[in-house]
mmCIF file of C-alpha atoms and ligand atoms in Angstrom:
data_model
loop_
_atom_site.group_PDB
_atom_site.id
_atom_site.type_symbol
_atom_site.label_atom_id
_atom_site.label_comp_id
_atom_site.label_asym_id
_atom_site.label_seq_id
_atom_site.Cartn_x
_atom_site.Cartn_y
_atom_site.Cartn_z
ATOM 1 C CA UNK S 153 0.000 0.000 0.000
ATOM 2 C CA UNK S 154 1.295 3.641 -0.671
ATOM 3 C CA UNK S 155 1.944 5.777 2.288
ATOM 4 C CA UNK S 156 -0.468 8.282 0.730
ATOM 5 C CA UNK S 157 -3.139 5.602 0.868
ATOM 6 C CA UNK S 158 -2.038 4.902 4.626
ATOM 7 C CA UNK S 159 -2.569 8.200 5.867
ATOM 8 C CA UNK S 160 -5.556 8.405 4.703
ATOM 9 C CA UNK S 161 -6.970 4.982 5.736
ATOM 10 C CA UNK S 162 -5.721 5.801 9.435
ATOM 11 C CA UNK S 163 -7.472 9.230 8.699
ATOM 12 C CA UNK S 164 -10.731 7.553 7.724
ATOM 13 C CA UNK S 165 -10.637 5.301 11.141
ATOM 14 C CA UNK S 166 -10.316 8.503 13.114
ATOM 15 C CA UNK S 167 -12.918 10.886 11.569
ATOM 16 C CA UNK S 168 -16.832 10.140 10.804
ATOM 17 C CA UNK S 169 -18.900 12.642 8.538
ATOM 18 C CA UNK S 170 -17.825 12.339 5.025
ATOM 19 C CA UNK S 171 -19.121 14.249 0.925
ATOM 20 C CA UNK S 172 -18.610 12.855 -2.042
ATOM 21 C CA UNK S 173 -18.860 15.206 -4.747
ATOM 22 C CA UNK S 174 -19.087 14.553 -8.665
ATOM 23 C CA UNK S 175 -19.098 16.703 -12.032
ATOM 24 C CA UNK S 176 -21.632 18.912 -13.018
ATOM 25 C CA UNK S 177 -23.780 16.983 -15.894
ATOM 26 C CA UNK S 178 -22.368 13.875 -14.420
ATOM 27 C CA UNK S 179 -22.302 10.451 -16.238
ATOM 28 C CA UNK S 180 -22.256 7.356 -15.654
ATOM 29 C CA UNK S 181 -18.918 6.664 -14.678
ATOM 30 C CA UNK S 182 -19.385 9.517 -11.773
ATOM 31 C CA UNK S 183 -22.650 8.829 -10.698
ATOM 32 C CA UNK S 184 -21.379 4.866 -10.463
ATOM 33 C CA UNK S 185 -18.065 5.420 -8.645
ATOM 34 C CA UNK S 186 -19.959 7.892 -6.338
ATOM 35 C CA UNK S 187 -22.549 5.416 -5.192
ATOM 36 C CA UNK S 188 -20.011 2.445 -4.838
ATOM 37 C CA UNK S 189 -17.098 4.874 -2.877
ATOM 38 C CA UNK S 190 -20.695 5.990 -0.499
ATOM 39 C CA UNK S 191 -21.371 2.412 -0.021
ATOM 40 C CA UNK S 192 -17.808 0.971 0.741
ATOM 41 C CA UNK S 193 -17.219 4.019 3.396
ATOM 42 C CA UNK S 194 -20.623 3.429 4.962
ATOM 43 C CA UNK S 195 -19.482 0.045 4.877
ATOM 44 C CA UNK S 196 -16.759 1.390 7.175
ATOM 45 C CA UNK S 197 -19.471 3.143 9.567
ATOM 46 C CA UNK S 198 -19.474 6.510 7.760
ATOM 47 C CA UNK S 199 -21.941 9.170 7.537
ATOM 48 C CA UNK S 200 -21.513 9.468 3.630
ATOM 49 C CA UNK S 201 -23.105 12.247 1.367
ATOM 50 C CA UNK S 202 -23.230 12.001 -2.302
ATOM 51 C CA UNK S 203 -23.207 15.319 -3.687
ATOM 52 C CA UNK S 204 -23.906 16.045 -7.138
ATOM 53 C CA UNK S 205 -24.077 20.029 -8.451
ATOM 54 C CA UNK S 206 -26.849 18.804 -10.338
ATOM 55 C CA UNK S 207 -29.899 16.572 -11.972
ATOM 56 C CA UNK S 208 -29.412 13.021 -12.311
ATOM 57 C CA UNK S 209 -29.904 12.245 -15.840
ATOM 58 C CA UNK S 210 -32.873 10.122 -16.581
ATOM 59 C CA UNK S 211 -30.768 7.210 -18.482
ATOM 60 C CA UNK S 212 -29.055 6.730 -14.845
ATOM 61 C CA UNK S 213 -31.576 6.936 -12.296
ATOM 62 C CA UNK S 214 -32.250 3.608 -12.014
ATOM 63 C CA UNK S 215 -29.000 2.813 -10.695
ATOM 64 C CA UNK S 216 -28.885 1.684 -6.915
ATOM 65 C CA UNK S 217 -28.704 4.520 -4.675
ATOM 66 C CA UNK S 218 -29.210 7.235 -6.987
ATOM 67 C CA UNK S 219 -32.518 8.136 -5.699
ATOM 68 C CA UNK S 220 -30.698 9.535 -2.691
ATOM 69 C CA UNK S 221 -28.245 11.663 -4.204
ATOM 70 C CA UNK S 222 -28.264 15.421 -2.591
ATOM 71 C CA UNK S 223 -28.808 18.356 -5.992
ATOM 72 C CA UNK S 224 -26.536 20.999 -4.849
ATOM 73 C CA UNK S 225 -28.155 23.582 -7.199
ATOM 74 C CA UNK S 226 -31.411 22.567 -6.302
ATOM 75 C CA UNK S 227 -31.357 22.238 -2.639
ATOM 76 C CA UNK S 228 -28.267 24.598 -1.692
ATOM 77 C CA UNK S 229 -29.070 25.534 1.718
ATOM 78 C CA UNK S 230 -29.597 21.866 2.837
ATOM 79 C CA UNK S 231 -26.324 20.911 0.729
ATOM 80 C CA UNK S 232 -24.049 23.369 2.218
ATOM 81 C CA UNK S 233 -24.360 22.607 5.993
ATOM 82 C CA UNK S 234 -23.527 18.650 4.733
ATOM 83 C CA UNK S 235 -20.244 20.084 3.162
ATOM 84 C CA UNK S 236 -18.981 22.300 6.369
ATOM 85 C CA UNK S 237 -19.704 19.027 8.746
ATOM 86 C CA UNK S 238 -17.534 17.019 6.397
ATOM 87 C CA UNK S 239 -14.713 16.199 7.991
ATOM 88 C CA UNK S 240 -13.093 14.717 4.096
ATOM 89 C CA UNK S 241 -14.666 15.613 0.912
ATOM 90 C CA UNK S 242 -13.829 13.166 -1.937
ATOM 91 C CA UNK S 243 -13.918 14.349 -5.592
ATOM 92 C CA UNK S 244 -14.250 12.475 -8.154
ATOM 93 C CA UNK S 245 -13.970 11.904 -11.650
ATOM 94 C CA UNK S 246 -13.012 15.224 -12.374
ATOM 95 C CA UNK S 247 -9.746 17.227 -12.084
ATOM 96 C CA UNK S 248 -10.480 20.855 -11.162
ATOM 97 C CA UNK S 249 -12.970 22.004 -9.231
ATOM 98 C CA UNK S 250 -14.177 24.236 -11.800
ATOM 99 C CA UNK S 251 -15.813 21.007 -13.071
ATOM 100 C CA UNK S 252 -18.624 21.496 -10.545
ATOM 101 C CA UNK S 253 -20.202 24.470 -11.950
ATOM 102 C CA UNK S 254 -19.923 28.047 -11.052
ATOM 103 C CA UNK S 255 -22.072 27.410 -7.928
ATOM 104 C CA UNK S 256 -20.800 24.614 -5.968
ATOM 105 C CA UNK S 257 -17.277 25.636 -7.571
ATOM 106 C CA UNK S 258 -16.778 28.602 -6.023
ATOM 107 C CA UNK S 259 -18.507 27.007 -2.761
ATOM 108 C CA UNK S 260 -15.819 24.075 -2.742
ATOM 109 C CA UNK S 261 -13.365 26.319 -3.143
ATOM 110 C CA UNK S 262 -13.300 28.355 0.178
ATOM 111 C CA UNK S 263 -13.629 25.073 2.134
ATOM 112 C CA UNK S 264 -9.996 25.748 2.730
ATOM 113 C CA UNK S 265 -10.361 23.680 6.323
ATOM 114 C CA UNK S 266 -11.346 20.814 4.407
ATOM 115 C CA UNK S 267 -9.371 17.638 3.497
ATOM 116 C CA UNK S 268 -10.155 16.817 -0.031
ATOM 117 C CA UNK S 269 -8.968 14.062 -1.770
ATOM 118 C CA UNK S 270 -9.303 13.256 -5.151
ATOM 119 C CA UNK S 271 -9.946 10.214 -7.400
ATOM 120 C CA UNK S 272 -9.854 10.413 -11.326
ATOM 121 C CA UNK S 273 -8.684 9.802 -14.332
ATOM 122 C CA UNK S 274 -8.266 13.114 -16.422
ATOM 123 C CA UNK S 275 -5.155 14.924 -17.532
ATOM 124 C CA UNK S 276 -3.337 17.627 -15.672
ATOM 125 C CA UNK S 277 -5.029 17.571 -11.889
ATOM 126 C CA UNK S 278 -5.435 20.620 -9.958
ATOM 127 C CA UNK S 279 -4.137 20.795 -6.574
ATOM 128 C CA UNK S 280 -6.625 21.834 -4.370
ATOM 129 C CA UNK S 281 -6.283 17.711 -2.552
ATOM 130 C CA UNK S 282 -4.477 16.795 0.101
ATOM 131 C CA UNK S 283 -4.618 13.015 -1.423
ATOM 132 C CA UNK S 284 -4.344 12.732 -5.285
ATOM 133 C CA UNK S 285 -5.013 10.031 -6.813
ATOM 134 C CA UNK S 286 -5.100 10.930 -10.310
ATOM 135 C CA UNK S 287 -4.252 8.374 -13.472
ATOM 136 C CA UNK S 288 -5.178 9.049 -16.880
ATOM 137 C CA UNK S 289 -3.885 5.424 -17.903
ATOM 138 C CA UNK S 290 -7.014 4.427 -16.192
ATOM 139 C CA UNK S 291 -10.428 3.390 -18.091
ATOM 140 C CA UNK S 292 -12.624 5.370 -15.345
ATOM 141 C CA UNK S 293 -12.759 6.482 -12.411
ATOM 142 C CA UNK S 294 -15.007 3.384 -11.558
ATOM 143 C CA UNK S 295 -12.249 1.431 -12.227
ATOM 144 C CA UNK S 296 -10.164 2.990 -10.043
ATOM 145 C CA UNK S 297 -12.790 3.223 -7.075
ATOM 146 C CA UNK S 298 -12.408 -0.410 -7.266
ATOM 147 C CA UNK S 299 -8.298 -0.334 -7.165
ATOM 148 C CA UNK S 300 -9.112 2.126 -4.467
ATOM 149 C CA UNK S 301 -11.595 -0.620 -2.234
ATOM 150 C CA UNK S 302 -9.007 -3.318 -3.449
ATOM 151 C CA UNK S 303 -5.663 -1.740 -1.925
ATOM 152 C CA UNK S 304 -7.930 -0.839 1.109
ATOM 153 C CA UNK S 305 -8.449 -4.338 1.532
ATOM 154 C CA UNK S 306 -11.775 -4.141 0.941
ATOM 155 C CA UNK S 307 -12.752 -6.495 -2.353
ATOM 156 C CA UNK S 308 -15.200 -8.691 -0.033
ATOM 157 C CA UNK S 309 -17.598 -5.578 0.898
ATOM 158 C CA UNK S 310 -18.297 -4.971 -2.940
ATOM 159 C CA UNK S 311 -21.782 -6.328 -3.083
ATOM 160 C CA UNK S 312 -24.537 -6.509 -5.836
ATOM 161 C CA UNK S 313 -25.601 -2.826 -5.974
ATOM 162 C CA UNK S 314 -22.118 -1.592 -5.759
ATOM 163 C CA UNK S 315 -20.957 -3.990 -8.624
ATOM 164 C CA UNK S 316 -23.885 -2.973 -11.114
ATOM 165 C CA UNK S 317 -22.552 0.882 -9.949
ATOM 166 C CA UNK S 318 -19.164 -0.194 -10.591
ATOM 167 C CA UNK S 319 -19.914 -1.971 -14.072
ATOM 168 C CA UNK S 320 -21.974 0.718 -15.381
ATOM 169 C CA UNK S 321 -19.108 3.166 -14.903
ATOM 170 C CA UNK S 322 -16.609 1.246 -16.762
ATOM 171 C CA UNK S 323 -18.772 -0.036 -19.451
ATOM 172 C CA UNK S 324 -20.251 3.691 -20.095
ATOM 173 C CA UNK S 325 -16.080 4.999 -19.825
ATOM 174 C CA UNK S 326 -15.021 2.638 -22.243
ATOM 175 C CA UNK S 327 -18.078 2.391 -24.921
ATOM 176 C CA UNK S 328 -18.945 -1.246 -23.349
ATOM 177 C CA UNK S 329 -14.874 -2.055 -23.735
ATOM 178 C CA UNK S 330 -14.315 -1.303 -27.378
ATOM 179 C CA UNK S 331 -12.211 2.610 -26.377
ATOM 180 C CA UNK S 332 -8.468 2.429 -26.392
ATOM 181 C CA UNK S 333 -8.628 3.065 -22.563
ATOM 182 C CA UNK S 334 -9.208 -0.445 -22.226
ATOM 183 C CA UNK S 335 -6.797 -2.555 -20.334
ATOM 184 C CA UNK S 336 -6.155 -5.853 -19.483
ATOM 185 C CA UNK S 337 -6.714 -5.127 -15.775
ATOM 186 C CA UNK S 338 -10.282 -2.876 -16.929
ATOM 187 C CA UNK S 339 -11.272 -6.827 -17.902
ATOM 188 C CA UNK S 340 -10.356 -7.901 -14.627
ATOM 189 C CA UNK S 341 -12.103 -5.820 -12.737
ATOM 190 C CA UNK S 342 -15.420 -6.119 -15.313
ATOM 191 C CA UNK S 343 -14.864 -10.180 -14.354
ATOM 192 C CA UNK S 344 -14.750 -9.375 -10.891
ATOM 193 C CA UNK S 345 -17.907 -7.648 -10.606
ATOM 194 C CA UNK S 346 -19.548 -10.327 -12.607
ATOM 195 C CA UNK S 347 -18.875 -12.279 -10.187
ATOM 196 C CA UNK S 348 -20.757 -10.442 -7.617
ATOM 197 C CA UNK S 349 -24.124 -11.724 -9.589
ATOM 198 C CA UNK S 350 -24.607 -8.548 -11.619
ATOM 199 C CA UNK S 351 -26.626 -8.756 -14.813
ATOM 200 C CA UNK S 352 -24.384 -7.223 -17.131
ATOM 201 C CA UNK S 353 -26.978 -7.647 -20.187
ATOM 202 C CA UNK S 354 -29.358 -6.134 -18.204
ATOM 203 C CA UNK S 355 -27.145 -3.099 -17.596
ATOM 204 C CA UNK S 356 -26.167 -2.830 -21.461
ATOM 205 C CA UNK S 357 -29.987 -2.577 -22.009
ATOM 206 C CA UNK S 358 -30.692 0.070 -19.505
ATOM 207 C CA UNK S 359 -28.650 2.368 -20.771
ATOM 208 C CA UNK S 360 -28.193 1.958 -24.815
ATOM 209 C CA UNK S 361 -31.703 -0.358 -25.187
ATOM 210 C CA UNK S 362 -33.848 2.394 -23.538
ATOM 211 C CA UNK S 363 -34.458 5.179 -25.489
ATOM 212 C CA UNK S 364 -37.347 7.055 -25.955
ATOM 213 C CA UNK S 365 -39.202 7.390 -29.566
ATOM 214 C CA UNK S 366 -38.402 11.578 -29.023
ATOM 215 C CA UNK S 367 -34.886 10.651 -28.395
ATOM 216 C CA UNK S 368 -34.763 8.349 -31.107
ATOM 217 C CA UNK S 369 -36.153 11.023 -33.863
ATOM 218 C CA UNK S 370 -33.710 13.473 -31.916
ATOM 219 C CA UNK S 371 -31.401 11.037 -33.407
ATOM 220 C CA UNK S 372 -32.395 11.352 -37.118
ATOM 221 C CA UNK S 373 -32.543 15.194 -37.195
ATOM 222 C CA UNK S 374 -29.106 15.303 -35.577
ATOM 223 C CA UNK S 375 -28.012 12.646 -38.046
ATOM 224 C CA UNK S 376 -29.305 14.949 -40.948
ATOM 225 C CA UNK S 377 -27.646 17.858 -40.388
ATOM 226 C CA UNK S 378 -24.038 16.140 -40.104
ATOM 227 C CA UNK S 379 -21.707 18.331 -41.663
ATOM 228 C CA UNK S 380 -18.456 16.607 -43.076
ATOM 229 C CA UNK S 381 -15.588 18.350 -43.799
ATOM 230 C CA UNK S 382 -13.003 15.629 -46.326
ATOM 231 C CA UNK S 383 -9.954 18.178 -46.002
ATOM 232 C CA UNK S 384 -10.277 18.045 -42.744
ATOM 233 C CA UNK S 385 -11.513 14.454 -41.753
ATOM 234 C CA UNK S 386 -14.046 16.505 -39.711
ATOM 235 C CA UNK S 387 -17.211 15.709 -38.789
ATOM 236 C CA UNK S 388 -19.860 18.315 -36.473
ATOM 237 C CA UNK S 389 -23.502 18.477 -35.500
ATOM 238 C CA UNK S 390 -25.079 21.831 -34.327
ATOM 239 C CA UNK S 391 -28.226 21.162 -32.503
ATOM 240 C CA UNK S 392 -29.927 24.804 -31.111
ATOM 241 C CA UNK S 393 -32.406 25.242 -28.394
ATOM 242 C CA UNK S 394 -35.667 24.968 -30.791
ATOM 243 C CA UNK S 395 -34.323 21.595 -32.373
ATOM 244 C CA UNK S 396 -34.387 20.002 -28.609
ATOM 245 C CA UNK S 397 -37.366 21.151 -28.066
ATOM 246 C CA UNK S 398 -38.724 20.018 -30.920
ATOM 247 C CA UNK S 399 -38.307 16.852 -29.526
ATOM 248 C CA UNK S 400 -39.073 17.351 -25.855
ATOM 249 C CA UNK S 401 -35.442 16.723 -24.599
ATOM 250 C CA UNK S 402 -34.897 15.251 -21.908
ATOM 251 C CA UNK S 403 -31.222 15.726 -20.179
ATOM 252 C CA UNK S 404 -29.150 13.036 -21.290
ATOM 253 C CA UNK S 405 -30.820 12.441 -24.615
ATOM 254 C CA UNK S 406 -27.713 13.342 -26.886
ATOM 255 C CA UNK S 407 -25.634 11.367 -24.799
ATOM 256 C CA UNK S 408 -23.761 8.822 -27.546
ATOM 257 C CA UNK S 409 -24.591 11.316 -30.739
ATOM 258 C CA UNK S 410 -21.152 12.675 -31.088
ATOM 259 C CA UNK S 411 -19.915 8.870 -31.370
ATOM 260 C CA UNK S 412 -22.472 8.882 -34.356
ATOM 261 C CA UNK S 413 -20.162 11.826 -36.077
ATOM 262 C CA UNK S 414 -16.848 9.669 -35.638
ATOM 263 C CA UNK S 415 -18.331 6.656 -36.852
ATOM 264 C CA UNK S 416 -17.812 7.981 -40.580
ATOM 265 C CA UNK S 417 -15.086 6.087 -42.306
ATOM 266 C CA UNK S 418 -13.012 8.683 -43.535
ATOM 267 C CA UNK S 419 -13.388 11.299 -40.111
ATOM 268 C CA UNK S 420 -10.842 11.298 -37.385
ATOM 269 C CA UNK S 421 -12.545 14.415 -35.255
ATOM 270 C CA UNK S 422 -16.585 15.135 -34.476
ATOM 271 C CA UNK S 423 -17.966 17.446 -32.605
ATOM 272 C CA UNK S 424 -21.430 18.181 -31.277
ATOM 273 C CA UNK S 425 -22.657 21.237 -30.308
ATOM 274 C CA UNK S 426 -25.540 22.066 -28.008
ATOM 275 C CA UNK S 427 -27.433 24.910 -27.654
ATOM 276 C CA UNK S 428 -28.783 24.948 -23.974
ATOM 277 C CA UNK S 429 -30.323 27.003 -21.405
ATOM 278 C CA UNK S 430 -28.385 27.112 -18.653
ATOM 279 C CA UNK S 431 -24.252 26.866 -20.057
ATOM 280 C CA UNK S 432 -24.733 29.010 -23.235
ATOM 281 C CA UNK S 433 -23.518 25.988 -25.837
ATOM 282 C CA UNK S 434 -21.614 23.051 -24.938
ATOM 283 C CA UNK S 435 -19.203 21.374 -26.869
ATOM 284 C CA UNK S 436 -18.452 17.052 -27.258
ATOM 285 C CA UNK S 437 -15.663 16.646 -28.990
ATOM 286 C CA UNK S 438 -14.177 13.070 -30.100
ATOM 287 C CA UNK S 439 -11.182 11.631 -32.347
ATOM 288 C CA UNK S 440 -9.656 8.389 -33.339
ATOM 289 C CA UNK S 441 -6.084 7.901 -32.982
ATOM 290 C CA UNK S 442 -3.286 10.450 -32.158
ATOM 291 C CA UNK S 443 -5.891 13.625 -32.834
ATOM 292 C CA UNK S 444 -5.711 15.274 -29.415
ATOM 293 C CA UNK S 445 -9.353 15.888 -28.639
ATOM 294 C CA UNK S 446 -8.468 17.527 -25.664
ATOM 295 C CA UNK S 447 -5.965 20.160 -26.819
ATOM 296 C CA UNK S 448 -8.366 21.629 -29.168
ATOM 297 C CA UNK S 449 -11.180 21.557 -26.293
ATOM 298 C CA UNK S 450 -9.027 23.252 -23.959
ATOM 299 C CA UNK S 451 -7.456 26.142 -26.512
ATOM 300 C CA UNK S 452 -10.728 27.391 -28.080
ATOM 301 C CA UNK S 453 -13.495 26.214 -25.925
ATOM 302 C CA UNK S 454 -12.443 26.551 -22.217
ATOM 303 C CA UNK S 455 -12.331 22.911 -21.766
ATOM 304 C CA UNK S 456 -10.671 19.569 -21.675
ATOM 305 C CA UNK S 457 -10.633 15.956 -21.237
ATOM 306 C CA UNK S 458 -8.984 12.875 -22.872
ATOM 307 C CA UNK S 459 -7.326 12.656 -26.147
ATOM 308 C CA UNK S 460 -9.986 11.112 -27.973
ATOM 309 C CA UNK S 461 -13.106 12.436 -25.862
ATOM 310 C CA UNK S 462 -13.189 15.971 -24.422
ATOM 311 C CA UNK S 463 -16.010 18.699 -23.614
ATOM 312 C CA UNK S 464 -15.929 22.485 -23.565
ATOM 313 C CA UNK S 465 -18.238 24.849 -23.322
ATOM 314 C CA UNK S 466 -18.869 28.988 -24.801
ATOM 315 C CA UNK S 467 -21.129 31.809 -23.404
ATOM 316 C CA UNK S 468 -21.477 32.856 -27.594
ATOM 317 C CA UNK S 469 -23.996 31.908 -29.996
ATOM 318 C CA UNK S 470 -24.407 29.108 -31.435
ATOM 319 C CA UNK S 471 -23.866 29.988 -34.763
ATOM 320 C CA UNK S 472 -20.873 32.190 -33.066
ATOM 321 C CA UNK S 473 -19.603 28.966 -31.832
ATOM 322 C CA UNK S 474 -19.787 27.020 -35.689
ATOM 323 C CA UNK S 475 -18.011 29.651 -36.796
ATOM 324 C CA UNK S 476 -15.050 29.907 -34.476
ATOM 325 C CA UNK S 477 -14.531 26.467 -35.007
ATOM 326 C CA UNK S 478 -14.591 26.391 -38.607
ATOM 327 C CA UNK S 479 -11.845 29.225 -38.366
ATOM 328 C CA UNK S 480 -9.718 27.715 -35.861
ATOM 329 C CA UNK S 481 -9.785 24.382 -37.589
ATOM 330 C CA UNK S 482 -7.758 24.697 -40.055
ATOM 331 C CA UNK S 483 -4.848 26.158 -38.228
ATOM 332 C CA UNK S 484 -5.163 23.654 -35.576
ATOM 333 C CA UNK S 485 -4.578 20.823 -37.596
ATOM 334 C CA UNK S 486 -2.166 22.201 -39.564
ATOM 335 C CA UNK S 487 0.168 22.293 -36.531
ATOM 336 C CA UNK S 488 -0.619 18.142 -36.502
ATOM 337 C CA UNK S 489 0.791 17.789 -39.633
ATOM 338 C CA UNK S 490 3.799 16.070 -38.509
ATOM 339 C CA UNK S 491 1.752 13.469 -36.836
ATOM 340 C CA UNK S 492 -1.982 13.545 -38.337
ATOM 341 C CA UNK S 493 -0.377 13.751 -42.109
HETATM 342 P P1 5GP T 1906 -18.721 14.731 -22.880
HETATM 343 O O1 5GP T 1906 -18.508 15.131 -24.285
HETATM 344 O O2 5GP T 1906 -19.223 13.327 -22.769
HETATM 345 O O3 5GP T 1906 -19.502 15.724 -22.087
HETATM 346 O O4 5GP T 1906 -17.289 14.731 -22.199
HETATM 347 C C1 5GP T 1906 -16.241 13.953 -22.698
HETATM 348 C C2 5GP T 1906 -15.048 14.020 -21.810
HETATM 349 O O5 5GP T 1906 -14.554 15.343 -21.711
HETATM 350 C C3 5GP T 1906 -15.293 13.553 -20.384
HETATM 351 O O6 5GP T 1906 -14.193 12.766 -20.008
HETATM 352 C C4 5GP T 1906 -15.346 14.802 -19.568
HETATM 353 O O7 5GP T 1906 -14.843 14.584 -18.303
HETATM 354 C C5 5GP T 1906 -14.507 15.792 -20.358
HETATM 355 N N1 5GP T 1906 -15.135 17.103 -20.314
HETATM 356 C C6 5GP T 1906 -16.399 17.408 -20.690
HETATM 357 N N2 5GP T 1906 -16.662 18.719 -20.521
HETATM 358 C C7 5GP T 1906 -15.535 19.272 -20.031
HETATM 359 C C8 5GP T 1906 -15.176 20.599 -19.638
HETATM 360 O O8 5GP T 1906 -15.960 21.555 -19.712
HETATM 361 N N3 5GP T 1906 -13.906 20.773 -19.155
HETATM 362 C C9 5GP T 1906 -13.016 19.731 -19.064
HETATM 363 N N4 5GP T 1906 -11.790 19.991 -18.576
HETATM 364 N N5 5GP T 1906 -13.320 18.488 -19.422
HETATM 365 C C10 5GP T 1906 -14.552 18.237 -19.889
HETATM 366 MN MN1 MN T 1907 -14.834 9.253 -16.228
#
């Protein structure tokens, strides 16, 4: 065991109340590693508080436990008195506390009595944690909740519910095990926690076999107005505000439709943008191979992520936001030349 991971298991024997917190818009790899880390510490005899900034999308509620998770943005002045009593607030699956919104951001951010720690698997960690353990070789987070119960000793607590949390985090991280981020060791732990009697089909159907018929036709507008662009083995989708409502969107619906984008033979990058109410438009971006997803995210879009899935976001226009991008592409991948060809 490290001695990182000592101190902070002798920490964890001496202290009681403990917050979990996860990204804003989380997925299903937070929302799964959040609800199996809450179950393993309460396990332990901890008071444990999942907190995430906010809605649970509808794709993940069924998961076990997440009918308990504490909305920071809609419920602020119950959440905030959980997060001073803390005496350790866990973050995961995200690297800077930005990542939580403006709200609960700026909130976590003059805890400065606070012991964080953090778990995750992104690029370039902040270092607002007094325990990081940060490793963007890893598949998910999930995955390395799991690494995290493991080294603690604590394999033989995972039970059902925290498996199918577990599972779903990994197999939504790793587009059910077909990403480059998965490892040998990502199939051990997936054998593991079949092994704790999850139904793994079951799962799989949940989340990619449930979609409703307005999600589906969602689908086949977004789907129409693909834009490729061959000199630049580009692919986007714009969706604005009155498309998604043309289709009574739901949050999570375009969840998977930038993968649509990337599936194209001949493209290497795809972006989706989204016009929405509350973030101005958000950004999915997504490339095969060496094209770093993340680099462009993070230079022209105030964002970031992993080389061949990032996210960003812009307070301009849609149509603003289409056009920046067309401008900035070609300059951006001409400095890829040497490796993109
Ligand atoms: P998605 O396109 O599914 O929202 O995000 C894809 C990946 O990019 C995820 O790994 C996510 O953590 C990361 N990501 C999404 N949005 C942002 C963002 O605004 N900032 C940063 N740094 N990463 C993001
Ligand atoms: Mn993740």
């Amino acid at each position: 065991m490290s001695d990182s991971l000592k101190a902070l298991q002798k920490l964890l024997s001496q202290i009681n109340k403990i917050s979990i917190v996860i990204h804003r818009n989380p997925d299903g790899d937070a929302i799964g590693a959040g609800l199996a880390l809450q179950s393993f510490l309460q396990k332990k005899g901890l008071d444990v508080t999942l907190i995430s900034p906010n809605e649970v999308p509808a794709y993940l509620k069924w998961l076990p436990g997440a009918d308990q998770i504490k909305i920071f943005e809609q419920d602020k002045e119950a959440v905030k008195p959980v997060l001073n009593q803390s005496d350790i607030i866990f973050t995961l699956d995200f690297n800077d506390l930005t990542r939580t919104g403006k709200d609960l951001g700026n909130y976590l951010k003059q805890l400065t009595d606070k012991i964080f720690v953090m778990i995750d698997h992104h690029l370039e960690p902040a270092d607002y944690a007094l325990f990081t353990f940060s490793d963007s070789g890893k598949s998910s987070t999930s995955e390395m909740v799991y690494d995290f119960m493991d080294n603690l000793g604590g394999k033989d607590l995972i039970d059902k519910a925290m498996a199918t949390n577990l599972y779903t985090g990994i197999m939504t991280d790793t587009g059910s095990f077909k990403f480059p981020n998965t490892t040998p060791h990502t199939m051990c732990i997936a054998a593991e926690l079949m092994k704790k009697g999850i139904n793994h089909n079951e799962i799989q159907i949940k989340i990619y076999d449930s979609f409703s018929l307005d999600k589906l036709h969602l689908l086949g507008e977004a789907l129409h107005k693909l834009v490729f662009l061959p000199q630049y083995k580009t692919s986007y989708i714009a969706l604005s505000k009155d498309d998604l409502q043309k289709y009574n969107y739901q949050k999570g619906d375009t969840e998977g439709f930038v993968n649509y984008g990337l599936s194209l033979k001949e493209a290497d990058f795809a972006v989706l943008f989204l016009e929405n109410d509350d973030e101005g438009v958000r950004i999915s971006f997504r490339s095969k191979g060496k094209f770093p997803a993340n680099e462009f995210a993070k230079k022209y879009f105030n964002g970031g992520g992993h080389l061949n899935a990032a996210g960003g976001r812009t307070n301009a226009t849609l149509s603003e936001a289409v056009q920046l991008f067309l401008e900035k592409l070609p300059e951006f991948i001409s400095t890829l030349k040497p490796i993109h060809g």
